[in-house]
PDB file of C-alpha atoms in Angstrom:
ATOM      1  CA  MET A  13      -6.946 -28.071 -15.001  1.00 41.00           C
ATOM      2  CA  ASN A  14      -5.212 -25.903 -12.357  1.00 44.00           C
ATOM      3  CA  LYS A  15      -4.368 -27.973  -9.143  1.00 46.00           C
ATOM      4  CA  PRO A  16      -5.708 -26.298  -6.064  1.00 44.00           C
ATOM      5  CA  ILE A  17      -3.174 -24.574  -3.800  1.00 45.00           C
ATOM      6  CA  ASN A  18      -3.435 -25.371  -0.204  1.00 47.00           C
ATOM      7  CA  ILE A  19      -1.957 -22.353   1.505  1.00 45.00           C
ATOM      8  CA  PRO A  20      -1.545 -22.630   5.310  1.00 45.00           C
ATOM      9  CA  VAL A  21      -3.006 -19.812   7.407  1.00 43.00           C
ATOM     10  CA  GLN A  22      -1.955 -19.060  10.923  1.00 45.00           C
ATOM     11  CA  GLN A  23      -4.973 -19.749  13.195  1.00 44.00           C
ATOM     12  CA  VAL A  24      -6.119 -17.357  15.972  1.00 44.00           C
ATOM     13  CA  ASP A  25      -7.528 -18.564  19.217  1.00 45.00           C
ATOM     14  CA  PRO A  26     -10.750 -16.498  19.721  1.00 44.00           C
ATOM     15  CA  ASN A  27     -10.275 -16.523  23.344  1.00 47.00           C
ATOM     16  CA  ASP A  28      -6.837 -14.889  22.771  1.00 48.00           C
ATOM     17  CA  SER A  29      -7.341 -11.126  23.190  1.00 46.00           C
ATOM     18  CA  ARG A  30      -4.410 -10.543  20.753  1.00 47.00           C
ATOM     19  CA  GLY A  31      -6.647 -11.841  18.008  1.00 48.00           C
ATOM     20  CA  LEU A  32      -9.046  -9.135  18.457  1.00 50.00           C
ATOM     21  CA  ASP A  33      -8.170  -5.917  16.653  1.00 54.00           C
ATOM     22  CA  GLY A  34     -11.595  -4.301  16.646  1.00 51.00           C
ATOM     23  CA  ASP A  35     -15.054  -4.850  18.092  1.00 50.00           C
ATOM     24  CA  GLY A  36     -14.891  -8.604  18.322  1.00 45.00           C
ATOM     25  CA  SER A  37     -13.183  -9.052  14.962  1.00 46.00           C
ATOM     26  CA  LEU A  38     -10.999 -11.987  14.355  1.00 47.00           C
ATOM     27  CA  GLN A  39      -7.823 -11.039  12.494  1.00 49.00           C
ATOM     28  CA  VAL A  40      -4.976 -12.661  10.890  1.00 50.00           C
ATOM     29  CA  HIS A  41      -1.827 -12.336  12.958  1.00 53.00           C
ATOM     30  CA  LEU A  42       1.643 -12.694  11.344  1.00 53.00           C
ATOM     31  CA  ASP A  43       4.751 -14.159  12.946  1.00 56.00           C
ATOM     32  CA  PRO A  44       5.797 -11.529  15.505  1.00 54.00           C
ATOM     33  CA  GLN A  45       9.446 -12.531  14.877  1.00 54.00           C
ATOM     34  CA  ILE A  46       9.172 -11.355  11.181  1.00 58.00           C
ATOM     35  CA  GLN A  47       9.507  -7.666  11.488  1.00 61.00           C
ATOM     36  CA  ILE A  48      10.822  -4.803   9.315  1.00 68.00           C
ATOM     37  CA  ASP A  49      13.362  -3.224  11.698  1.00 67.00           C
ATOM     38  CA  LYS A  50      15.246  -0.319  10.072  1.00 82.00           C
ATOM     39  CA  ALA A  51      13.261   1.028   7.131  1.00 89.00           C
ATOM     40  CA  LYS A  52      10.575   3.449   7.178  1.00 95.00           C
ATOM     41  CA  VAL A  53       7.396   1.471   6.132  1.00 94.00           C
ATOM     42  CA  PHE A  54       4.316   2.902   4.532  1.00 96.00           C
ATOM     43  CA  ALA A  55       1.212   1.046   3.577  1.00 94.00           C
ATOM     44  CA  ILE A  56      -0.880   2.730   0.754  1.00 95.00           C
ATOM     45  CA  TYR A  57      -4.740   2.109   0.662  1.00 94.00           C
ATOM     46  CA  GLY A  58      -7.704   3.477  -1.104  1.00 93.00           C
ATOM     47  CA  LYS A  59     -10.839   2.615  -3.271  1.00 91.00           C
ATOM     48  CA  GLY A  60     -10.252   0.251  -6.160  1.00 87.00           C
ATOM     49  CA  GLY A  61      -9.167   2.071  -9.282  1.00 88.00           C
ATOM     50  CA  ILE A  62      -8.257   5.307  -7.379  1.00 92.00           C
ATOM     51  CA  GLY A  63      -4.560   5.261  -8.621  1.00 92.00           C
ATOM     52  CA  LYS A  64      -2.677   3.618  -5.653  1.00 94.00           C
ATOM     53  CA  SER A  65      -0.193   1.962  -7.917  1.00 94.00           C
ATOM     54  CA  THR A  66       0.561   4.993  -9.816  1.00 95.00           C
ATOM     55  CA  THR A  67       0.910   6.906  -6.699  1.00 96.00           C
ATOM     56  CA  SER A  68       3.084   4.211  -5.056  1.00 97.00           C
ATOM     57  CA  SER A  69       5.332   3.866  -7.927  1.00 97.00           C
ATOM     58  CA  ASN A  70       5.837   7.545  -8.387  1.00 98.00           C
ATOM     59  CA  LEU A  71       6.428   8.064  -4.741  1.00 98.00           C
ATOM     60  CA  SER A  72       9.045   5.212  -4.763  1.00 98.00           C
ATOM     61  CA  VAL A  73      10.714   7.095  -7.441  1.00 98.00           C
ATOM     62  CA  ALA A  74      10.613  10.220  -5.507  1.00 98.00           C
ATOM     63  CA  PHE A  75      12.222   8.551  -2.412  1.00 98.00           C
ATOM     64  CA  SER A  76      14.875   7.122  -4.784  1.00 98.00           C
ATOM     65  CA  LYS A  77      15.559  10.619  -5.967  1.00 98.00           C
ATOM     66  CA  LEU A  78      16.233  11.600  -2.428  1.00 98.00           C
ATOM     67  CA  GLY A  79      19.003   8.889  -2.291  1.00 98.00           C
ATOM     68  CA  LYS A  80      16.944   6.419  -0.383  1.00 97.00           C
ATOM     69  CA  ARG A  81      16.896   2.502  -1.065  1.00 97.00           C
ATOM     70  CA  VAL A  82      13.292   1.737  -1.720  1.00 98.00           C
ATOM     71  CA  ILE A  83      11.512  -1.583  -1.830  1.00 97.00           C
ATOM     72  CA  GLN A  84       7.932  -1.582  -3.249  1.00 97.00           C
ATOM     73  CA  ILE A  85       5.731  -4.512  -2.413  1.00 95.00           C
ATOM     74  CA  GLY A  86       2.539  -4.948  -4.581  1.00 93.00           C
ATOM     75  CA  CYS A  87      -0.217  -6.830  -2.595  1.00 88.00           C
ATOM     76  CA  ASP A  88      -2.674  -7.388  -5.275  1.00 82.00           C
ATOM     77  CA  PRO A  89      -3.308 -10.686  -7.016  1.00 81.00           C
ATOM     78  CA  LYS A  90      -3.198  -8.990 -10.405  1.00 82.00           C
ATOM     79  CA  HIS A  91       0.440  -8.046  -9.677  1.00 87.00           C
ATOM     80  CA  ASP A  92       0.582  -4.737 -11.663  1.00 90.00           C
ATOM     81  CA  SER A  93       1.754  -2.554  -8.870  1.00 93.00           C
ATOM     82  CA  THR A  94       5.298  -2.219 -10.156  1.00 96.00           C
ATOM     83  CA  PHE A  95       4.988  -2.577 -13.891  1.00 94.00           C
ATOM     84  CA  THR A  96       5.725   1.140 -14.665  1.00 96.00           C
ATOM     85  CA  LEU A  97       8.930   0.696 -12.788  1.00 97.00           C
ATOM     86  CA  THR A  98       9.966  -2.698 -14.356  1.00 96.00           C
ATOM     87  CA  LYS A  99       8.006  -2.351 -17.678  1.00 95.00           C
ATOM     88  CA  ALA A 100       6.556  -5.690 -17.387  1.00 92.00           C
ATOM     89  CA  LEU A 101       4.403  -7.963 -15.179  1.00 90.00           C
ATOM     90  CA  MET A 102       6.620  -9.710 -12.798  1.00 91.00           C
ATOM     91  CA  PRO A 103       6.181 -13.255 -11.325  1.00 91.00           C
ATOM     92  CA  THR A 104       4.630 -13.110  -7.861  1.00 92.00           C
ATOM     93  CA  VAL A 105       5.959 -14.404  -4.514  1.00 92.00           C
ATOM     94  CA  ILE A 106       3.075 -16.917  -4.448  1.00 88.00           C
ATOM     95  CA  ASP A 107       3.945 -18.045  -8.090  1.00 89.00           C
ATOM     96  CA  VAL A 108       7.665 -18.872  -7.220  1.00 91.00           C
ATOM     97  CA  LEU A 109       6.601 -20.465  -3.934  1.00 88.00           C
ATOM     98  CA  GLU A 110       4.113 -22.610  -5.684  1.00 86.00           C
ATOM     99  CA  SER A 111       6.842 -23.555  -8.304  1.00 89.00           C
ATOM    100  CA  VAL A 112       9.154 -25.017  -5.447  1.00 91.00           C
ATOM    101  CA  ASP A 113       6.160 -26.574  -3.502  1.00 89.00           C
ATOM    102  CA  PHE A 114       6.486 -23.867  -0.855  1.00 83.00           C
ATOM    103  CA  HIS A 115      10.059 -24.868  -0.013  1.00 84.00           C
ATOM    104  CA  SER A 116      11.257 -21.292   0.553  1.00 86.00           C
ATOM    105  CA  GLU A 117      14.755 -22.389   1.162  1.00 87.00           C
ATOM    106  CA  GLU A 118      15.097 -23.153  -2.499  1.00 90.00           C
ATOM    107  CA  LEU A 119      14.580 -19.638  -3.687  1.00 91.00           C
ATOM    108  CA  SER A 120      17.022 -16.933  -4.265  1.00 91.00           C
ATOM    109  CA  PRO A 121      16.347 -13.078  -4.249  1.00 93.00           C
ATOM    110  CA  GLU A 122      16.517 -12.931  -8.013  1.00 93.00           C
ATOM    111  CA  ASP A 123      13.586 -15.261  -8.231  1.00 93.00           C
ATOM    112  CA  TYR A 124      11.023 -12.827  -6.958  1.00 93.00           C
ATOM    113  CA  MET A 125      12.815  -9.360  -6.594  1.00 95.00           C
ATOM    114  CA  TYR A 126      13.425  -7.042  -9.704  1.00 96.00           C
ATOM    115  CA  GLU A 127      15.239  -3.862  -9.998  1.00 97.00           C
ATOM    116  CA  GLY A 128      13.232  -1.105 -11.485  1.00 97.00           C
ATOM    117  CA  TYR A 129      13.676   2.501 -12.636  1.00 97.00           C
ATOM    118  CA  ASN A 130      16.283   4.423 -10.604  1.00 97.00           C
ATOM    119  CA  GLY A 131      17.065   1.396  -8.471  1.00 97.00           C
ATOM    120  CA  VAL A 132      13.631   0.906  -6.883  1.00 98.00           C
ATOM    121  CA  MET A 133      13.584  -2.776  -5.861  1.00 97.00           C
ATOM    122  CA  CYS A 134      10.117  -4.393  -6.971  1.00 97.00           C
ATOM    123  CA  VAL A 135       8.317  -7.337  -5.297  1.00 96.00           C
ATOM    124  CA  GLU A 136       4.900  -8.494  -6.242  1.00 95.00           C
ATOM    125  CA  ALA A 137       3.423 -10.572  -3.422  1.00 91.00           C
ATOM    126  CA  GLY A 138       0.389 -11.606  -5.402  1.00 83.00           C
ATOM    127  CA  GLY A 139      -2.384 -13.521  -3.836  1.00 73.00           C
ATOM    128  CA  PRO A 140      -3.957 -16.939  -3.636  1.00 68.00           C
ATOM    129  CA  PRO A 141      -6.492 -17.926  -6.264  1.00 65.00           C
ATOM    130  CA  ALA A 142     -10.082 -16.750  -5.406  1.00 66.00           C
ATOM    131  CA  GLY A 143     -11.513 -18.616  -2.644  1.00 65.00           C
ATOM    132  CA  THR A 144      -8.382 -20.794  -1.718  1.00 62.00           C
ATOM    133  CA  GLY A 145      -6.433 -18.896   0.871  1.00 61.00           C
ATOM    134  CA  CYS A 146      -5.678 -15.642   2.729  1.00 65.00           C
ATOM    135  CA  GLY A 147      -3.789 -12.635   1.368  1.00 65.00           C
ATOM    136  CA  GLY A 148      -2.374 -12.160   4.849  1.00 68.00           C
ATOM    137  CA  TYR A 149      -0.305 -15.325   4.579  1.00 73.00           C
ATOM    138  CA  VAL A 150       1.103 -14.116   1.185  1.00 79.00           C
ATOM    139  CA  VAL A 151       2.219 -10.811   2.792  1.00 83.00           C
ATOM    140  CA  GLY A 152       3.757 -12.555   5.583  1.00 81.00           C
ATOM    141  CA  GLN A 153       5.756 -14.871   3.341  1.00 83.00           C
ATOM    142  CA  THR A 154       6.870 -12.001   1.319  1.00 88.00           C
ATOM    143  CA  VAL A 155       8.388 -10.081   4.283  1.00 86.00           C
ATOM    144  CA  LYS A 156       9.726 -13.604   5.517  1.00 86.00           C
ATOM    145  CA  LEU A 157      11.729 -14.079   2.285  1.00 90.00           C
ATOM    146  CA  LEU A 158      13.055 -10.511   2.316  1.00 89.00           C
ATOM    147  CA  LYS A 159      14.244 -11.109   5.847  1.00 86.00           C
ATOM    148  CA  GLN A 160      15.803 -14.557   5.137  1.00 88.00           C
ATOM    149  CA  HIS A 161      17.762 -13.022   2.256  1.00 89.00           C
ATOM    150  CA  HIS A 162      18.731  -9.945   4.169  1.00 88.00           C
ATOM    151  CA  LEU A 163      17.067  -7.658   1.488  1.00 89.00           C
ATOM    152  CA  LEU A 164      15.657  -5.378   4.131  1.00 88.00           C
ATOM    153  CA  ASP A 165      19.027  -4.816   5.977  1.00 88.00           C
ATOM    154  CA  ASP A 166      19.890  -1.807   3.599  1.00 89.00           C
ATOM    155  CA  ALA A 167      16.550  -0.553   2.704  1.00 94.00           C
ATOM    156  CA  ASP A 168      15.586   2.856   3.771  1.00 96.00           C
ATOM    157  CA  VAL A 169      11.891   2.769   2.672  1.00 97.00           C
ATOM    158  CA  VAL A 170       9.369   0.056   2.125  1.00 96.00           C
ATOM    159  CA  ILE A 171       6.078   0.769   0.471  1.00 97.00           C
ATOM    160  CA  PHE A 172       3.222  -1.655   0.610  1.00 94.00           C
ATOM    161  CA  ASP A 173       0.610  -1.045  -2.300  1.00 94.00           C
ATOM    162  CA  VAL A 174      -2.476  -2.769  -1.030  1.00 89.00           C
ATOM    163  CA  LEU A 175      -5.469  -4.171  -2.848  1.00 78.00           C
ATOM    164  CA  GLY A 176      -8.411  -1.746  -3.228  1.00 66.00           C
ATOM    165  CA  ASP A 177     -10.375  -0.885  -0.049  1.00 63.00           C
ATOM    166  CA  VAL A 178     -10.384  -4.499   1.178  1.00 57.00           C
ATOM    167  CA  VAL A 179      -9.625  -4.237   4.818  1.00 56.00           C
ATOM    168  CA  CYS A 180     -10.191  -7.781   6.061  1.00 61.00           C
ATOM    169  CA  GLY A 181      -7.616  -9.470   8.168  1.00 59.00           C
ATOM    170  CA  GLY A 182      -5.712 -10.692   5.225  1.00 62.00           C
ATOM    171  CA  PHE A 183      -5.294  -7.522   3.151  1.00 65.00           C
ATOM    172  CA  ALA A 184      -4.926  -5.373   6.542  1.00 73.00           C
ATOM    173  CA  SER A 185      -1.848  -7.379   7.247  1.00 78.00           C
ATOM    174  CA  PRO A 186       0.614  -4.719   5.897  1.00 85.00           C
ATOM    175  CA  LEU A 187      -0.778  -2.489   8.713  1.00 84.00           C
ATOM    176  CA  GLN A 188       1.153  -4.981  11.010  1.00 84.00           C
ATOM    177  CA  HIS A 189       4.456  -3.837   9.649  1.00 86.00           C
ATOM    178  CA  ALA A 190       3.733  -0.175   8.658  1.00 89.00           C
ATOM    179  CA  GLU A 191       4.783   2.920  10.550  1.00 93.00           C
ATOM    180  CA  ARG A 192       2.305   5.115   8.562  1.00 95.00           C
ATOM    181  CA  ALA A 193      -0.741   4.343   6.564  1.00 95.00           C
ATOM    182  CA  LEU A 194      -1.639   6.566   3.725  1.00 97.00           C
ATOM    183  CA  VAL A 195      -5.175   6.844   2.005  1.00 96.00           C
ATOM    184  CA  VAL A 196      -5.370   7.733  -1.614  1.00 97.00           C
ATOM    185  CA  THR A 197      -8.877   9.288  -2.409  1.00 96.00           C
ATOM    186  CA  ALA A 198     -10.641  11.271  -5.030  1.00 96.00           C
ATOM    187  CA  ASN A 199     -13.152  14.232  -4.358  1.00 96.00           C
ATOM    188  CA  ASP A 200     -16.312  11.984  -4.626  1.00 94.00           C
ATOM    189  CA  PHE A 201     -18.651  10.012  -2.491  1.00 94.00           C
ATOM    190  CA  ASP A 202     -17.455   6.447  -3.248  1.00 93.00           C
ATOM    191  CA  SER A 203     -13.737   7.304  -2.628  1.00 95.00           C
ATOM    192  CA  ILE A 204     -14.482   9.162   0.531  1.00 96.00           C
ATOM    193  CA  PHE A 205     -16.691   6.353   1.779  1.00 94.00           C
ATOM    194  CA  ALA A 206     -13.831   3.843   1.178  1.00 93.00           C
ATOM    195  CA  MET A 207     -11.465   6.194   2.886  1.00 95.00           C
ATOM    196  CA  ASN A 208     -13.757   6.311   6.076  1.00 95.00           C
ATOM    197  CA  ARG A 209     -13.815   2.453   6.147  1.00 92.00           C
ATOM    198  CA  ILE A 210     -10.037   2.195   5.749  1.00 92.00           C
ATOM    199  CA  ALA A 211      -9.500   4.817   8.599  1.00 93.00           C
ATOM    200  CA  THR A 212     -11.558   2.570  10.711  1.00 91.00           C
ATOM    201  CA  ALA A 213      -9.472  -0.333   9.855  1.00 88.00           C
ATOM    202  CA  ILE A 214      -6.385   1.553  10.672  1.00 90.00           C
ATOM    203  CA  LYS A 215      -7.823   2.700  14.042  1.00 90.00           C
ATOM    204  CA  ALA A 216      -8.506  -0.857  14.891  1.00 88.00           C
ATOM    205  CA  LYS A 217      -4.979  -2.110  14.102  1.00 87.00           C
ATOM    206  CA  SER A 218      -3.374   0.733  15.847  1.00 89.00           C
ATOM    207  CA  LYS A 219      -4.632  -0.875  19.193  1.00 88.00           C
ATOM    208  CA  ASN A 220      -2.176  -3.592  18.909  1.00 87.00           C
ATOM    209  CA  TYR A 221       0.426  -2.369  16.381  1.00 88.00           C
ATOM    210  CA  PRO A 222       2.504   0.950  15.941  1.00 90.00           C
ATOM    211  CA  VAL A 223       0.711   1.952  12.674  1.00 92.00           C
ATOM    212  CA  ARG A 224      -0.884   5.168  12.653  1.00 94.00           C
ATOM    213  CA  LEU A 225      -2.628   7.337   9.925  1.00 95.00           C
ATOM    214  CA  GLY A 226      -0.182   9.555   8.191  1.00 96.00           C
ATOM    215  CA  GLY A 227      -2.632  11.408   6.097  1.00 97.00           C
ATOM    216  CA  VAL A 228      -4.582  11.608   2.799  1.00 98.00           C
ATOM    217  CA  ILE A 229      -3.384  11.937  -0.905  1.00 98.00           C
ATOM    218  CA  ALA A 230      -6.003  13.540  -3.149  1.00 97.00           C
ATOM    219  CA  ASN A 231      -5.717  11.976  -6.531  1.00 95.00           C
ATOM    220  CA  ARG A 232      -7.687  12.376  -9.894  1.00 92.00           C
ATOM    221  CA  SER A 233      -9.641  15.443  -8.837  1.00 92.00           C
ATOM    222  CA  ALA A 234      -9.553  18.984  -9.846  1.00 92.00           C
ATOM    223  CA  GLY A 235     -10.864  20.157  -6.491  1.00 93.00           C
ATOM    224  CA  THR A 236     -10.468  18.850  -2.998  1.00 96.00           C
ATOM    225  CA  ASP A 237     -13.278  20.606  -1.123  1.00 95.00           C
ATOM    226  CA  GLU A 238     -15.240  17.454  -0.162  1.00 96.00           C
ATOM    227  CA  ILE A 239     -11.937  15.657   0.940  1.00 97.00           C
ATOM    228  CA  ASP A 240     -10.955  18.707   2.942  1.00 97.00           C
ATOM    229  CA  ARG A 241     -14.349  18.944   4.598  1.00 96.00           C
ATOM    230  CA  PHE A 242     -14.321  15.293   5.537  1.00 97.00           C
ATOM    231  CA  ASN A 243     -10.727  15.486   6.761  1.00 97.00           C
ATOM    232  CA  GLU A 244     -11.629  18.444   9.038  1.00 97.00           C
ATOM    233  CA  ALA A 245     -14.747  16.541  10.411  1.00 97.00           C
ATOM    234  CA  VAL A 246     -12.806  13.328  11.441  1.00 97.00           C
ATOM    235  CA  GLY A 247      -9.309  14.688  12.126  1.00 97.00           C
ATOM    236  CA  LEU A 248      -7.222  13.776   8.999  1.00 97.00           C
ATOM    237  CA  LYS A 249      -4.970  15.930   6.961  1.00 97.00           C
ATOM    238  CA  ARG A 250      -4.348  16.208   3.137  1.00 98.00           C
ATOM    239  CA  LEU A 251      -0.523  15.686   2.423  1.00 98.00           C
ATOM    240  CA  ALA A 252      -0.671  16.015  -1.344  1.00 98.00           C
ATOM    241  CA  HIS A 253      -2.953  16.793  -4.443  1.00 97.00           C
ATOM    242  CA  PHE A 254      -2.442  15.223  -7.769  1.00 96.00           C
ATOM    243  CA  PRO A 255      -5.020  16.589 -10.336  1.00 94.00           C
ATOM    244  CA  ASP A 256      -6.725  14.574 -13.099  1.00 91.00           C
ATOM    245  CA  LEU A 257      -4.231  15.054 -15.765  1.00 91.00           C
ATOM    246  CA  ASP A 258      -3.911  13.313 -19.146  1.00 90.00           C
ATOM    247  CA  VAL A 259      -0.107  12.854 -18.601  1.00 90.00           C
ATOM    248  CA  ILE A 260      -0.682  10.719 -15.582  1.00 90.00           C
ATOM    249  CA  ARG A 261      -3.035   8.478 -17.580  1.00 88.00           C
ATOM    250  CA  ARG A 262      -0.716   8.318 -20.497  1.00 90.00           C
ATOM    251  CA  SER A 263       2.238   7.288 -18.221  1.00 92.00           C
ATOM    252  CA  ARG A 264       0.491   4.094 -17.303  1.00 89.00           C
ATOM    253  CA  LEU A 265      -0.250   3.368 -20.899  1.00 89.00           C
ATOM    254  CA  LYS A 266       3.369   3.933 -21.755  1.00 92.00           C
ATOM    255  CA  LYS A 267       4.557   1.577 -18.871  1.00 93.00           C
ATOM    256  CA  SER A 268       6.483   4.673 -17.381  1.00 95.00           C
ATOM    257  CA  THR A 269       6.580   6.515 -14.218  1.00 97.00           C
ATOM    258  CA  LEU A 270       6.114  10.235 -14.444  1.00 96.00           C
ATOM    259  CA  PHE A 271       9.762  10.870 -13.815  1.00 97.00           C
ATOM    260  CA  GLU A 272      10.627   9.255 -17.254  1.00 96.00           C
ATOM    261  CA  MET A 273       7.985  11.261 -19.254  1.00 94.00           C
ATOM    262  CA  ASP A 274       8.882  14.369 -21.398  1.00 92.00           C
ATOM    263  CA  ASP A 275       8.658  17.445 -19.244  1.00 90.00           C
ATOM    264  CA  THR A 276       5.685  19.857 -19.542  1.00 92.00           C
ATOM    265  CA  PRO A 277       4.835  22.695 -17.072  1.00 93.00           C
ATOM    266  CA  GLU A 278       2.061  20.594 -15.560  1.00 92.00           C
ATOM    267  CA  LEU A 279       4.120  17.382 -15.313  1.00 94.00           C
ATOM    268  CA  LEU A 280       6.970  19.514 -13.560  1.00 95.00           C
ATOM    269  CA  ALA A 281       4.425  20.514 -10.977  1.00 95.00           C
ATOM    270  CA  VAL A 282       3.225  16.990 -10.323  1.00 96.00           C
ATOM    271  CA  LYS A 283       6.742  15.797  -9.923  1.00 96.00           C
ATOM    272  CA  GLU A 284       7.528  18.551  -7.554  1.00 97.00           C
ATOM    273  CA  GLU A 285       4.392  17.673  -5.420  1.00 97.00           C
ATOM    274  CA  TYR A 286       5.821  14.012  -5.363  1.00 98.00           C
ATOM    275  CA  MET A 287       9.210  15.181  -4.312  1.00 98.00           C
ATOM    276  CA  LYS A 288       7.502  17.423  -1.459  1.00 98.00           C
ATOM    277  CA  LEU A 289       5.415  14.405  -0.453  1.00 98.00           C
ATOM    278  CA  ALA A 290       8.499  12.175  -0.184  1.00 98.00           C
ATOM    279  CA  THR A 291      10.510  14.664   1.698  1.00 98.00           C
ATOM    280  CA  ALA A 292       7.584  15.171   4.183  1.00 97.00           C
ATOM    281  CA  LEU A 293       7.211  11.504   4.766  1.00 97.00           C
ATOM    282  CA  TRP A 294      10.896  10.955   5.137  1.00 97.00           C
ATOM    283  CA  GLU A 295      11.172  13.707   7.711  1.00 96.00           C
ATOM    284  CA  GLY A 296       8.135  12.366   9.589  1.00 95.00           C
ATOM    285  CA  THR A 297       4.424  13.028   9.559  1.00 93.00           C
ATOM    286  CA  ASP A 298       2.120  13.513  12.611  1.00 92.00           C
ATOM    287  CA  ALA A 299       0.277  10.589  13.851  1.00 94.00           C
ATOM    288  CA  LEU A 300      -3.357  11.369  13.106  1.00 95.00           C
ATOM    289  CA  GLU A 301      -5.822  10.051  15.710  1.00 92.00           C
ATOM    290  CA  ALA A 302      -8.899  10.206  13.280  1.00 94.00           C
ATOM    291  CA  GLU A 303     -12.445   9.434  14.487  1.00 95.00           C
ATOM    292  CA  PRO A 304     -14.139   7.836  11.538  1.00 95.00           C
ATOM    293  CA  MET A 305     -17.820   8.130  11.031  1.00 96.00           C
ATOM    294  CA  LYS A 306     -20.463   5.540  11.081  1.00 94.00           C
ATOM    295  CA  ASP A 307     -21.791   4.614   7.604  1.00 91.00           C
ATOM    296  CA  ARG A 308     -24.995   6.160   8.131  1.00 93.00           C
ATOM    297  CA  ASP A 309     -23.570   9.411   9.505  1.00 94.00           C
ATOM    298  CA  LEU A 310     -21.298   9.673   6.454  1.00 94.00           C
ATOM    299  CA  PHE A 311     -24.186   9.284   4.212  1.00 92.00           C
ATOM    300  CA  ASP A 312     -25.741  12.283   5.848  1.00 92.00           C
ATOM    301  CA  PHE A 313     -22.593  14.247   5.929  1.00 94.00           C
ATOM    302  CA  LEU A 314     -21.831  13.750   2.047  1.00 88.00           C
ATOM    303  CA  GLY A 315     -25.476  13.860   0.837  1.00 73.00           C
ATOM    304  CA  PHE A 316     -27.202  16.557  -0.889  1.00 59.00           C
ATOM    305  CA  ASP A 317     -30.708  17.926  -0.320  1.00 51.00           C
TER     306      ASP A 317
END
């Protein structure tokens, strides 16, 4: 029988206004001393199964092709964010912390960080067992370890690949580090509904943190008409479009990034789109002040007669 893990979570005083990131919401706050100072930091969100990890990994490679030192941090308990970069499922930060009874001083960088394709450095934060703790603690401990071991000193780009569309205090915690948050979506109701909720969470976080919406990445969709219509209505912007191609599906099955696959005309176009996206993000995107819709209004907006 697995022994339960008692993970400490920083408590927030409900009378402290710093604990309120939305309309009376109680959020997990990370240690303000643990900050990512130099690197450009991006947090990638989207509906579960929409392709965030594929997007994150290929975007990491694109940044590395620009000559940037990249760290990708997977924030999902199933710890598969980086496996196309490393070709295997890597141990998580929570795993290695548990192995030393949470005495982080006993760890070294090679215990939890692994070099992936084209030099992208890979970390899987993981998550606590279901019902036993908060994902925000795991993200905080991951960044703390990276700081303690000076692994962020030379990083140019840090990408957080965040679990599904869960935007509770725990899994919204990467927003406390990010400069820009990006949303991956398909051209369908469920994906856009999730995007709207994520945009709401980012707007709440932006009241107390520097994070701002950077834009939308259309994925697994032949068209973008509904995405574009929604973006225009709420003040978002599409940054890239990756169609639903078989080569992208096969890359995951082959445990490979798109940049390692045999070139075809369609694949070359996708890689070029990733390089354009990385270049645009590096040069800086506008901070989007979106106004997300209420759920009922969104149902009416996207509904059909």
